[in-house]
Amino acid sequence: MEENQNNIATSNDAILTELRDLSKKRLFYQKISTCCIAGMLAVLLICVLIVIPKVSTTLSHINSVATKAETSLESVDKMTDSILKASENMNKLVDDNGENLAAAVKSLSEIDFEGLNKAITDLQDAVGPLASLMKKLGR
């Protein structure tokens, strides 16, 4: 029986030794795994610390550009309204002056130029002797 207990004790010692060796291997690999995770966390933290300020600056620039674009669009809207009003006023001016221009052309076409020329000639004939008389009198 003692021999049986010795065999069991030796067997238990072997099992415990094997368990201890396996635990040491697990601990070693867990340390490696922990170091890798810590390294990845450090790299991630450094990347975040570098990227966040750049993202913040970029967002700030985007906001300022969006504000400027909005202001520009408002200015374009005002300019478009102004151009439309100017166009309407130009159309009104052309319409109003078109009627006056048509009336002026009609009035000019109704003038009797031959009669006007004859009247001027008659006036020259009448004033000519009077002018020569005044010239002779010295005035």
mmCIF file of N, CA and C in Angstrom:
data_model
loop_
_atom_site.group_PDB
_atom_site.id
_atom_site.type_symbol
_atom_site.label_atom_id
_atom_site.label_comp_id
_atom_site.label_asym_id
_atom_site.label_seq_id
_atom_site.Cartn_x
_atom_site.Cartn_y
_atom_site.Cartn_z
ATOM 1 N N MET A 1 0.809 -1.160 0.000
ATOM 2 C CA MET A 1 0.000 0.000 0.000
ATOM 3 C C MET A 1 0.876 1.257 0.000
ATOM 4 N N GLU A 2 1.927 1.152 0.707
ATOM 5 C CA GLU A 2 2.840 2.272 0.743
ATOM 6 C C GLU A 2 3.417 2.530 -0.642
ATOM 7 N N GLU A 3 3.657 1.524 -1.343
ATOM 8 C CA GLU A 3 4.168 1.670 -2.696
ATOM 9 C C GLU A 3 3.121 2.324 -3.583
ATOM 10 N N ASN A 4 1.927 1.965 -3.366
ATOM 11 C CA ASN A 4 0.812 2.547 -4.111
ATOM 12 C C ASN A 4 0.701 4.037 -3.788
ATOM 13 N N GLN A 5 0.867 4.367 -2.531
ATOM 14 C CA GLN A 5 0.802 5.776 -2.134
ATOM 15 C C GLN A 5 1.993 6.543 -2.703
ATOM 16 N N ASN A 6 3.161 5.891 -2.757
ATOM 17 C CA ASN A 6 4.342 6.528 -3.351
ATOM 18 C C ASN A 6 4.121 6.819 -4.834
ATOM 19 N N ASN A 7 3.514 5.860 -5.501
ATOM 20 C CA ASN A 7 3.220 6.046 -6.927
ATOM 21 C C ASN A 7 2.225 7.190 -7.125
ATOM 22 N N ILE A 8 1.244 7.229 -6.240
ATOM 23 C CA ILE A 8 0.232 8.294 -6.333
ATOM 24 C C ILE A 8 0.879 9.637 -6.025
ATOM 25 N N ALA A 9 1.753 9.674 -5.006
ATOM 26 C CA ALA A 9 2.431 10.920 -4.643
ATOM 27 C C ALA A 9 3.337 11.364 -5.773
ATOM 28 N N THR A 10 4.057 10.425 -6.398
ATOM 29 C CA THR A 10 4.923 10.757 -7.521
ATOM 30 C C THR A 10 4.090 11.246 -8.684
ATOM 31 N N SER A 11 2.981 10.575 -8.902
ATOM 32 C CA SER A 11 2.078 10.982 -9.976
ATOM 33 C C SER A 11 1.521 12.374 -9.697
ATOM 34 N N ASN A 12 1.154 12.635 -8.434
ATOM 35 C CA ASN A 12 0.644 13.966 -8.069
ATOM 36 C C ASN A 12 1.730 15.032 -8.230
ATOM 37 N N ASP A 13 2.966 14.677 -7.845
ATOM 38 C CA ASP A 13 4.071 15.623 -8.009
ATOM 39 C C ASP A 13 4.306 15.937 -9.486
ATOM 40 N N ALA A 14 4.218 14.929 -10.317
ATOM 41 C CA ALA A 14 4.423 15.130 -11.759
ATOM 42 C C ALA A 14 3.316 16.021 -12.332
ATOM 43 N N ILE A 15 2.092 15.740 -11.883
ATOM 44 C CA ILE A 15 0.955 16.544 -12.366
ATOM 45 C C ILE A 15 1.096 17.986 -11.896
ATOM 46 N N LEU A 16 1.466 18.159 -10.630
ATOM 47 C CA LEU A 16 1.635 19.513 -10.103
ATOM 48 C C LEU A 16 2.771 20.246 -10.812
ATOM 49 N N THR A 17 3.837 19.529 -11.103
ATOM 50 C CA THR A 17 4.961 20.134 -11.825
ATOM 51 C C THR A 17 4.521 20.554 -13.226
ATOM 52 N N GLU A 18 3.757 19.692 -13.866
ATOM 53 C CA GLU A 18 3.260 20.009 -15.210
ATOM 54 C C GLU A 18 2.304 21.201 -15.168
ATOM 55 N N LEU A 19 1.435 21.234 -14.141
ATOM 56 C CA LEU A 19 0.511 22.368 -13.987
ATOM 57 C C LEU A 19 1.281 23.658 -13.741
ATOM 58 N N ARG A 20 2.321 23.577 -12.918
ATOM 59 C CA ARG A 20 3.138 24.753 -12.645
ATOM 60 C C ARG A 20 3.811 25.248 -13.929
ATOM 61 N N ASP A 21 4.351 24.330 -14.719
ATOM 62 C CA ASP A 21 5.002 24.717 -15.975
ATOM 63 C C ASP A 21 3.998 25.349 -16.946
ATOM 64 N N LEU A 22 2.803 24.758 -17.022
ATOM 65 C CA LEU A 22 1.758 25.322 -17.896
ATOM 66 C C LEU A 22 1.334 26.711 -17.411
ATOM 67 N N SER A 23 1.236 26.866 -16.097
ATOM 68 C CA SER A 23 0.859 28.176 -15.539
ATOM 69 C C SER A 23 1.928 29.213 -15.841
ATOM 70 N N LYS A 24 3.213 28.807 -15.775
ATOM 71 C CA LYS A 24 4.290 29.737 -16.099
ATOM 72 C C LYS A 24 4.227 30.155 -17.571
ATOM 73 N N LYS A 25 3.945 29.163 -18.449
ATOM 74 C CA LYS A 25 3.826 29.486 -19.881
ATOM 75 C C LYS A 25 2.655 30.441 -20.123
ATOM 76 N N ARG A 26 1.513 30.165 -19.478
ATOM 77 C CA ARG A 26 0.337 31.045 -19.616
ATOM 78 C C ARG A 26 0.652 32.452 -19.135
ATOM 79 N N LEU A 27 1.318 32.535 -17.997
ATOM 80 C CA LEU A 27 1.680 33.834 -17.445
ATOM 81 C C LEU A 27 2.599 34.585 -18.404
ATOM 82 N N PHE A 28 3.565 33.862 -18.998
ATOM 83 C CA PHE A 28 4.481 34.484 -19.956
ATOM 84 C C PHE A 28 3.707 35.038 -21.159
ATOM 85 N N TYR A 29 2.806 34.227 -21.729
ATOM 86 C CA TYR A 29 2.036 34.669 -22.897
ATOM 87 C C TYR A 29 1.043 35.780 -22.538
ATOM 88 N N GLN A 30 0.508 35.746 -21.331
ATOM 89 C CA GLN A 30 -0.381 36.828 -20.897
ATOM 90 C C GLN A 30 0.395 38.129 -20.743
ATOM 91 N N LYS A 31 1.642 38.043 -20.259
ATOM 92 C CA LYS A 31 2.470 39.245 -20.166
ATOM 93 C C LYS A 31 2.749 39.812 -21.560
ATOM 94 N N ILE A 32 3.064 38.933 -22.509
ATOM 95 C CA ILE A 32 3.297 39.381 -23.896
ATOM 96 C C ILE A 32 2.031 40.023 -24.457
ATOM 97 N N SER A 33 0.891 39.379 -24.237
ATOM 98 C CA SER A 33 -0.393 39.899 -24.715
ATOM 99 C C SER A 33 -0.699 41.258 -24.088
ATOM 100 N N THR A 34 -0.452 41.391 -22.799
ATOM 101 C CA THR A 34 -0.688 42.660 -22.099
ATOM 102 C C THR A 34 0.217 43.753 -22.646
ATOM 103 N N CYS A 35 1.476 43.415 -22.902
ATOM 104 C CA CYS A 35 2.401 44.410 -23.471
ATOM 105 C C CYS A 35 1.952 44.845 -24.867
ATOM 106 N N CYS A 36 1.496 43.891 -25.672
ATOM 107 C CA CYS A 36 1.006 44.231 -27.022
ATOM 108 C C CYS A 36 -0.218 45.143 -26.944
ATOM 109 N N ILE A 37 -1.144 44.817 -26.073
ATOM 110 C CA ILE A 37 -2.347 45.641 -25.911
ATOM 111 C C ILE A 37 -1.978 47.030 -25.409
ATOM 112 N N ALA A 38 -1.031 47.098 -24.456
ATOM 113 C CA ALA A 38 -0.591 48.404 -23.942
ATOM 114 C C ALA A 38 0.076 49.214 -25.052
ATOM 115 N N GLY A 39 0.889 48.549 -25.892
ATOM 116 C CA GLY A 39 1.526 49.235 -27.022
ATOM 117 C C GLY A 39 0.499 49.756 -28.014
ATOM 118 N N MET A 40 -0.509 48.927 -28.337
ATOM 119 C CA MET A 40 -1.565 49.362 -29.259
ATOM 120 C C MET A 40 -2.344 50.527 -28.669
ATOM 121 N N LEU A 41 -2.608 50.473 -27.370
ATOM 122 C CA LEU A 41 -3.320 51.557 -26.701
ATOM 123 C C LEU A 41 -2.502 52.843 -26.748
ATOM 124 N N ALA A 42 -1.186 52.725 -26.547
ATOM 125 C CA ALA A 42 -0.315 53.906 -26.601
ATOM 126 C C ALA A 42 -0.311 54.509 -28.007
ATOM 127 N N VAL A 43 -0.209 53.647 -29.030
ATOM 128 C CA VAL A 43 -0.234 54.131 -30.420
ATOM 129 C C VAL A 43 -1.572 54.799 -30.718
ATOM 130 N N LEU A 44 -2.660 54.190 -30.291
ATOM 131 C CA LEU A 44 -3.986 54.759 -30.505
ATOM 132 C C LEU A 44 -4.127 56.107 -29.803
ATOM 133 N N LEU A 45 -3.636 56.191 -28.582
ATOM 134 C CA LEU A 45 -3.707 57.436 -27.821
ATOM 135 C C LEU A 45 -2.898 58.542 -28.505
ATOM 136 N N ILE A 46 -1.706 58.200 -28.976
ATOM 137 C CA ILE A 46 -0.877 59.188 -29.683
ATOM 138 C C ILE A 46 -1.569 59.649 -30.965
ATOM 139 N N CYS A 47 -2.140 58.707 -31.711
ATOM 140 C CA CYS A 47 -2.867 59.070 -32.941
ATOM 141 C C CYS A 47 -4.041 59.991 -32.634
ATOM 142 N N VAL A 48 -4.777 59.681 -31.599
ATOM 143 C CA VAL A 48 -5.920 60.514 -31.220
ATOM 144 C C VAL A 48 -5.454 61.907 -30.819
ATOM 145 N N LEU A 49 -4.357 61.984 -30.065
ATOM 146 C CA LEU A 49 -3.843 63.291 -29.642
ATOM 147 C C LEU A 49 -3.339 64.113 -30.825
ATOM 148 N N ILE A 50 -2.875 63.462 -31.869
ATOM 149 C CA ILE A 50 -2.411 64.182 -33.057
ATOM 150 C C ILE A 50 -3.582 64.547 -33.960
ATOM 151 N N VAL A 51 -4.532 63.648 -34.125
ATOM 152 C CA VAL A 51 -5.621 63.837 -35.088
ATOM 153 C C VAL A 51 -6.686 64.803 -34.581
ATOM 154 N N ILE A 52 -7.028 64.765 -33.307
ATOM 155 C CA ILE A 52 -8.133 65.586 -32.788
ATOM 156 C C ILE A 52 -7.905 67.077 -33.005
ATOM 157 N N PRO A 53 -6.730 67.636 -32.732
ATOM 158 C CA PRO A 53 -6.559 69.072 -33.012
ATOM 159 C C PRO A 53 -6.701 69.412 -34.500
ATOM 160 N N LYS A 54 -6.194 68.515 -35.356
ATOM 161 C CA LYS A 54 -6.324 68.763 -36.794
ATOM 162 C C LYS A 54 -7.784 68.710 -37.220
ATOM 163 N N VAL A 55 -8.531 67.764 -36.698
ATOM 164 C CA VAL A 55 -9.960 67.659 -37.013
ATOM 165 C C VAL A 55 -10.695 68.895 -36.509
ATOM 166 N N SER A 56 -10.354 69.334 -35.324
ATOM 167 C CA SER A 56 -10.982 70.531 -34.757
ATOM 168 C C SER A 56 -10.694 71.753 -35.622
ATOM 169 N N THR A 57 -9.443 71.905 -36.051
ATOM 170 C CA THR A 57 -9.073 73.026 -36.919
ATOM 171 C C THR A 57 -9.810 72.940 -38.250
ATOM 172 N N THR A 58 -9.876 71.751 -38.810
ATOM 173 C CA THR A 58 -10.573 71.560 -40.083
ATOM 174 C C THR A 58 -12.049 71.899 -39.946
ATOM 175 N N LEU A 59 -12.675 71.462 -38.881
ATOM 176 C CA LEU A 59 -14.089 71.784 -38.665
ATOM 177 C C LEU A 59 -14.291 73.283 -38.497
ATOM 178 N N SER A 60 -13.365 73.932 -37.839
ATOM 179 C CA SER A 60 -13.442 75.386 -37.684
ATOM 180 C C SER A 60 -13.373 76.071 -39.042
ATOM 181 N N HIS A 61 -12.443 75.622 -39.888
ATOM 182 C CA HIS A 61 -12.329 76.190 -41.233
ATOM 183 C C HIS A 61 -13.589 75.916 -42.052
ATOM 184 N N ILE A 62 -14.127 74.727 -41.925
ATOM 185 C CA ILE A 62 -15.350 74.382 -42.656
ATOM 186 C C ILE A 62 -16.493 75.286 -42.216
ATOM 187 N N ASN A 63 -16.611 75.540 -40.919
ATOM 188 C CA ASN A 63 -17.666 76.425 -40.421
ATOM 189 C C ASN A 63 -17.497 77.838 -40.954
ATOM 190 N N SER A 64 -16.261 78.341 -40.971
ATOM 191 C CA SER A 64 -16.050 79.707 -41.472
ATOM 192 C C SER A 64 -16.336 79.783 -42.966
ATOM 193 N N VAL A 65 -15.946 78.762 -43.720
ATOM 194 C CA VAL A 65 -16.227 78.745 -45.158
ATOM 195 C C VAL A 65 -17.732 78.657 -45.393
ATOM 196 N N ALA A 66 -18.421 77.857 -44.608
ATOM 197 C CA ALA A 66 -19.874 77.740 -44.753
ATOM 198 C C ALA A 66 -20.551 79.074 -44.451
ATOM 199 N N THR A 67 -20.061 79.787 -43.442
ATOM 200 C CA THR A 67 -20.622 81.103 -43.113
ATOM 201 C C THR A 67 -20.390 82.079 -44.262
ATOM 202 N N LYS A 68 -19.175 82.074 -44.809
ATOM 203 C CA LYS A 68 -18.878 82.961 -45.938
ATOM 204 C C LYS A 68 -19.726 82.601 -47.152
ATOM 205 N N ALA A 69 -19.912 81.314 -47.398
ATOM 206 C CA ALA A 69 -20.735 80.877 -48.525
ATOM 207 C C ALA A 69 -22.180 81.322 -48.332
ATOM 208 N N GLU A 70 -22.664 81.224 -47.115
ATOM 209 C CA GLU A 70 -24.032 81.657 -46.821
ATOM 210 C C GLU A 70 -24.184 83.159 -47.053
ATOM 211 N N THR A 71 -23.203 83.929 -46.599
ATOM 212 C CA THR A 71 -23.225 85.379 -46.809
ATOM 213 C C THR A 71 -23.169 85.699 -48.298
ATOM 214 N N SER A 72 -22.336 84.970 -49.025
ATOM 215 C CA SER A 72 -22.219 85.191 -50.468
ATOM 216 C C SER A 72 -23.534 84.870 -51.170
ATOM 217 N N LEU A 73 -24.183 83.802 -50.757
ATOM 218 C CA LEU A 73 -25.465 83.447 -51.367
ATOM 219 C C LEU A 73 -26.520 84.514 -51.090
ATOM 220 N N GLU A 74 -26.506 85.073 -49.885
ATOM 221 C CA GLU A 74 -27.441 86.154 -49.579
ATOM 222 C C GLU A 74 -27.157 87.365 -50.464
ATOM 223 N N SER A 75 -25.883 87.667 -50.668
ATOM 224 C CA SER A 75 -25.512 88.793 -51.531
ATOM 225 C C SER A 75 -25.941 88.530 -52.971
ATOM 226 N N VAL A 76 -25.773 87.299 -53.421
ATOM 227 C CA VAL A 76 -26.187 86.944 -54.781
ATOM 228 C C VAL A 76 -27.702 87.071 -54.914
ATOM 229 N N ASP A 77 -28.441 86.664 -53.888
ATOM 230 C CA ASP A 77 -29.897 86.808 -53.921
ATOM 231 C C ASP A 77 -30.298 88.275 -54.020
ATOM 232 N N LYS A 78 -29.645 89.135 -53.216
ATOM 233 C CA LYS A 78 -29.944 90.567 -53.272
ATOM 234 C C LYS A 78 -29.596 91.132 -54.641
ATOM 235 N N MET A 79 -28.455 90.708 -55.185
ATOM 236 C CA MET A 79 -28.029 91.201 -56.485
ATOM 237 C C MET A 79 -29.011 90.748 -57.572
ATOM 238 N N THR A 80 -29.488 89.526 -57.475
ATOM 239 C CA THR A 80 -30.455 89.019 -58.443
ATOM 240 C C THR A 80 -31.751 89.823 -58.370
ATOM 241 N N ASP A 81 -32.214 90.102 -57.160
ATOM 242 C CA ASP A 81 -33.417 90.926 -57.005
ATOM 243 C C ASP A 81 -33.201 92.309 -57.597
ATOM 244 N N SER A 82 -32.036 92.884 -57.357
ATOM 245 C CA SER A 82 -31.717 94.208 -57.887
ATOM 246 C C SER A 82 -31.701 94.188 -59.412
ATOM 247 N N ILE A 83 -31.125 93.144 -59.990
ATOM 248 C CA ILE A 83 -31.080 93.032 -61.451
ATOM 249 C C ILE A 83 -32.487 92.878 -62.009
ATOM 250 N N LEU A 84 -33.322 92.105 -61.341
ATOM 251 C CA LEU A 84 -34.702 91.941 -61.804
ATOM 252 C C LEU A 84 -35.456 93.270 -61.758
ATOM 253 N N LYS A 85 -35.270 94.033 -60.670
ATOM 254 C CA LYS A 85 -35.927 95.340 -60.567
ATOM 255 C C LYS A 85 -35.418 96.280 -61.646
ATOM 256 N N ALA A 86 -34.109 96.270 -61.887
ATOM 257 C CA ALA A 86 -33.540 97.133 -62.924
ATOM 258 C C ALA A 86 -34.082 96.742 -64.293
ATOM 259 N N SER A 87 -34.224 95.466 -64.533
ATOM 260 C CA SER A 87 -34.775 94.987 -65.803
ATOM 261 C C SER A 87 -36.223 95.437 -65.969
ATOM 262 N N GLU A 88 -36.998 95.328 -64.888
ATOM 263 C CA GLU A 88 -38.390 95.778 -64.951
ATOM 264 C C GLU A 88 -38.460 97.278 -65.210
ATOM 265 N N ASN A 89 -37.603 98.047 -64.515
ATOM 266 C CA ASN A 89 -37.579 99.496 -64.730
ATOM 267 C C ASN A 89 -37.145 99.829 -66.149
ATOM 268 N N MET A 90 -36.186 99.074 -66.698
ATOM 269 C CA MET A 90 -35.730 99.293 -68.065
ATOM 270 C C MET A 90 -36.859 99.002 -69.043
ATOM 271 N N ASN A 91 -37.597 97.928 -68.798
ATOM 272 C CA ASN A 91 -38.735 97.606 -69.666
ATOM 273 C C ASN A 91 -39.780 98.716 -69.614
ATOM 274 N N LYS A 92 -40.048 99.218 -68.418
ATOM 275 C CA LYS A 92 -41.020 100.299 -68.264
ATOM 276 C C LYS A 92 -40.534 101.552 -68.986
ATOM 277 N N LEU A 93 -39.248 101.867 -68.843
ATOM 278 C CA LEU A 93 -38.675 103.039 -69.502
ATOM 279 C C LEU A 93 -38.774 102.908 -71.015
ATOM 280 N N VAL A 94 -38.464 101.733 -71.537
ATOM 281 C CA VAL A 94 -38.553 101.510 -72.983
ATOM 282 C C VAL A 94 -39.998 101.627 -73.442
ATOM 283 N N ASP A 95 -40.921 101.056 -72.668
ATOM 284 C CA ASP A 95 -42.334 101.146 -73.041
ATOM 285 C C ASP A 95 -42.810 102.595 -73.035
ATOM 286 N N ASP A 96 -42.492 103.331 -71.963
ATOM 287 C CA ASP A 96 -42.925 104.733 -71.870
ATOM 288 C C ASP A 96 -42.295 105.575 -72.968
ATOM 289 N N ASN A 97 -41.010 105.446 -73.158
ATOM 290 C CA ASN A 97 -40.329 106.242 -74.174
ATOM 291 C C ASN A 97 -40.637 105.753 -75.575
ATOM 292 N N GLY A 98 -40.996 104.522 -75.714
ATOM 293 C CA GLY A 98 -41.394 104.000 -77.025
ATOM 294 C C GLY A 98 -42.625 104.725 -77.534
ATOM 295 N N GLU A 99 -43.575 104.957 -76.649
ATOM 296 C CA GLU A 99 -44.788 105.686 -77.037
ATOM 297 C C GLU A 99 -44.443 107.128 -77.394
ATOM 298 N N ASN A 100 -43.605 107.772 -76.568
ATOM 299 C CA ASN A 100 -43.206 109.157 -76.851
ATOM 300 C C ASN A 100 -42.399 109.243 -78.137
ATOM 301 N N LEU A 101 -41.519 108.278 -78.361
ATOM 302 C CA LEU A 101 -40.713 108.259 -79.576
ATOM 303 C C LEU A 101 -41.597 108.056 -80.797
ATOM 304 N N ALA A 102 -42.579 107.192 -80.692
ATOM 305 C CA ALA A 102 -43.509 106.975 -81.808
ATOM 306 C C ALA A 102 -44.290 108.253 -82.097
ATOM 307 N N ALA A 103 -44.702 108.946 -81.038
ATOM 308 C CA ALA A 103 -45.432 110.210 -81.235
ATOM 309 C C ALA A 103 -44.525 111.252 -81.880
ATOM 310 N N ALA A 104 -43.257 111.316 -81.471
ATOM 311 C CA ALA A 104 -42.319 112.286 -82.054
ATOM 312 C C ALA A 104 -42.066 111.976 -83.519
ATOM 313 N N VAL A 105 -41.896 110.712 -83.847
ATOM 314 C CA VAL A 105 -41.675 110.328 -85.249
ATOM 315 C C VAL A 105 -42.908 110.660 -86.074
ATOM 316 N N LYS A 106 -44.066 110.429 -85.511
ATOM 317 C CA LYS A 106 -45.310 110.744 -86.223
ATOM 318 C C LYS A 106 -45.413 112.247 -86.455
ATOM 319 N N SER A 107 -45.057 113.047 -85.422
ATOM 320 C CA SER A 107 -45.098 114.508 -85.567
ATOM 321 C C SER A 107 -44.109 114.971 -86.622
ATOM 322 N N LEU A 108 -42.916 114.393 -86.627
ATOM 323 C CA LEU A 108 -41.917 114.766 -87.635
ATOM 324 C C LEU A 108 -42.371 114.381 -89.038
ATOM 325 N N SER A 109 -43.056 113.262 -89.145
ATOM 326 C CA SER A 109 -43.511 112.838 -90.470
ATOM 327 C C SER A 109 -44.646 113.715 -90.976
ATOM 328 N N GLU A 110 -45.351 114.389 -90.082
ATOM 329 C CA GLU A 110 -46.457 115.248 -90.490
ATOM 330 C C GLU A 110 -46.005 116.662 -90.864
ATOM 331 N N ILE A 111 -44.749 116.986 -90.612
ATOM 332 C CA ILE A 111 -44.244 118.328 -90.964
ATOM 333 C C ILE A 111 -44.161 118.436 -92.481
ATOM 334 N N ASP A 112 -44.627 119.546 -92.987
ATOM 335 C CA ASP A 112 -44.584 119.814 -94.431
ATOM 336 C C ASP A 112 -43.288 120.575 -94.715
ATOM 337 N N PHE A 113 -42.259 119.820 -95.081
ATOM 338 C CA PHE A 113 -40.950 120.433 -95.301
ATOM 339 C C PHE A 113 -40.950 121.332 -96.539
ATOM 340 N N GLU A 114 -41.708 120.966 -97.548
ATOM 341 C CA GLU A 114 -41.763 121.812 -98.756
ATOM 342 C C GLU A 114 -42.405 123.153 -98.431
ATOM 343 N N GLY A 115 -43.480 123.100 -97.642
ATOM 344 C CA GLY A 115 -44.149 124.352 -97.243
ATOM 345 C C GLY A 115 -43.239 125.184 -96.351
ATOM 346 N N LEU A 116 -42.497 124.536 -95.489
ATOM 347 C CA LEU A 116 -41.571 125.234 -94.600
ATOM 348 C C LEU A 116 -40.455 125.895 -95.408
ATOM 349 N N ASN A 117 -39.926 125.191 -96.383
ATOM 350 C CA ASN A 117 -38.882 125.764 -97.241
ATOM 351 C C ASN A 117 -39.416 126.958 -98.027
ATOM 352 N N LYS A 118 -40.635 126.858 -98.510
ATOM 353 C CA LYS A 118 -41.241 127.967 -99.269
ATOM 354 C C LYS A 118 -41.437 129.179 -98.368
ATOM 355 N N ALA A 119 -41.865 128.935 -97.108
ATOM 356 C CA ALA A 119 -42.067 130.038 -96.168
ATOM 357 C C ALA A 119 -40.741 130.721 -95.850
ATOM 358 N N ILE A 120 -39.666 129.942 -95.722
ATOM 359 C CA ILE A 120 -38.339 130.520 -95.445
ATOM 360 C C ILE A 120 -37.889 131.362 -96.635
ATOM 361 N N THR A 121 -38.115 130.861 -97.828
ATOM 362 C CA THR A 121 -37.735 131.613 -99.036
ATOM 363 C C THR A 121 -38.523 132.916 -99.125
ATOM 364 N N ASP A 122 -39.814 132.847 -98.836
ATOM 365 C CA ASP A 122 -40.645 134.058 -98.867
ATOM 366 C C ASP A 122 -40.171 135.060 -97.817
ATOM 367 N N LEU A 123 -39.799 134.578 -96.644
ATOM 368 C CA LEU A 123 -39.311 135.453 -95.580
ATOM 369 C C LEU A 123 -38.011 136.129 -96.001
ATOM 370 N N GLN A 124 -37.131 135.370 -96.650
ATOM 371 C CA GLN A 124 -35.876 135.958 -97.126
ATOM 372 C C GLN A 124 -36.151 137.034 -98.183
ATOM 373 N N ASP A 125 -37.106 136.759 -99.060
ATOM 374 C CA ASP A 125 -37.448 137.740 -100.103
ATOM 375 C C ASP A 125 -38.025 139.010 -99.487
ATOM 376 N N ALA A 126 -38.810 138.854 -98.399
ATOM 377 C CA ALA A 126 -39.433 140.018 -97.767
ATOM 378 C C ALA A 126 -38.429 140.790 -96.925
ATOM 379 N N VAL A 127 -37.533 140.126 -96.258
ATOM 380 C CA VAL A 127 -36.598 140.766 -95.352
ATOM 381 C C VAL A 127 -35.391 141.303 -96.115
ATOM 382 N N GLY A 128 -35.082 140.741 -97.263
ATOM 383 C CA GLY A 128 -33.914 141.164 -98.042
ATOM 384 C C GLY A 128 -33.941 142.648 -98.379
ATOM 385 N N PRO A 129 -35.026 143.200 -98.959
ATOM 386 C CA PRO A 129 -35.050 144.630 -99.268
ATOM 387 C C PRO A 129 -35.008 145.472 -98.002
ATOM 388 N N LEU A 130 -35.639 144.992 -96.933
ATOM 389 C CA LEU A 130 -35.633 145.733 -95.672
ATOM 390 C C LEU A 130 -34.217 145.790 -95.111
ATOM 391 N N ALA A 131 -33.483 144.710 -95.245
ATOM 392 C CA ALA A 131 -32.109 144.659 -94.758
ATOM 393 C C ALA A 131 -31.239 145.600 -95.567
ATOM 394 N N SER A 132 -31.421 145.651 -96.872
ATOM 395 C CA SER A 132 -30.601 146.556 -97.685
ATOM 396 C C SER A 132 -30.949 148.007 -97.390
ATOM 397 N N LEU A 133 -32.219 148.314 -97.083
ATOM 398 C CA LEU A 133 -32.618 149.672 -96.718
ATOM 399 C C LEU A 133 -31.965 150.070 -95.410
ATOM 400 N N MET A 134 -31.950 149.189 -94.453
ATOM 401 C CA MET A 134 -31.333 149.465 -93.156
ATOM 402 C C MET A 134 -29.830 149.650 -93.325
ATOM 403 N N LYS A 135 -29.257 148.925 -94.268
ATOM 404 C CA LYS A 135 -27.832 149.033 -94.515
ATOM 405 C C LYS A 135 -27.503 150.409 -95.081
ATOM 406 N N LYS A 136 -28.380 150.884 -95.943
ATOM 407 C CA LYS A 136 -28.161 152.191 -96.552
ATOM 408 C C LYS A 136 -28.350 153.293 -95.531
ATOM 409 N N LEU A 137 -29.224 153.116 -94.589
ATOM 410 C CA LEU A 137 -29.464 154.121 -93.563
ATOM 411 C C LEU A 137 -28.371 154.089 -92.496
ATOM 412 N N GLY A 138 -27.575 153.096 -92.498
ATOM 413 C CA GLY A 138 -26.452 153.028 -91.586
ATOM 414 C C GLY A 138 -26.736 152.326 -90.275
ATOM 415 N N ARG A 139 -27.650 151.623 -90.224
ATOM 416 C CA ARG A 139 -27.930 150.916 -88.976
ATOM 417 C C ARG A 139 -27.617 149.493 -89.038
#
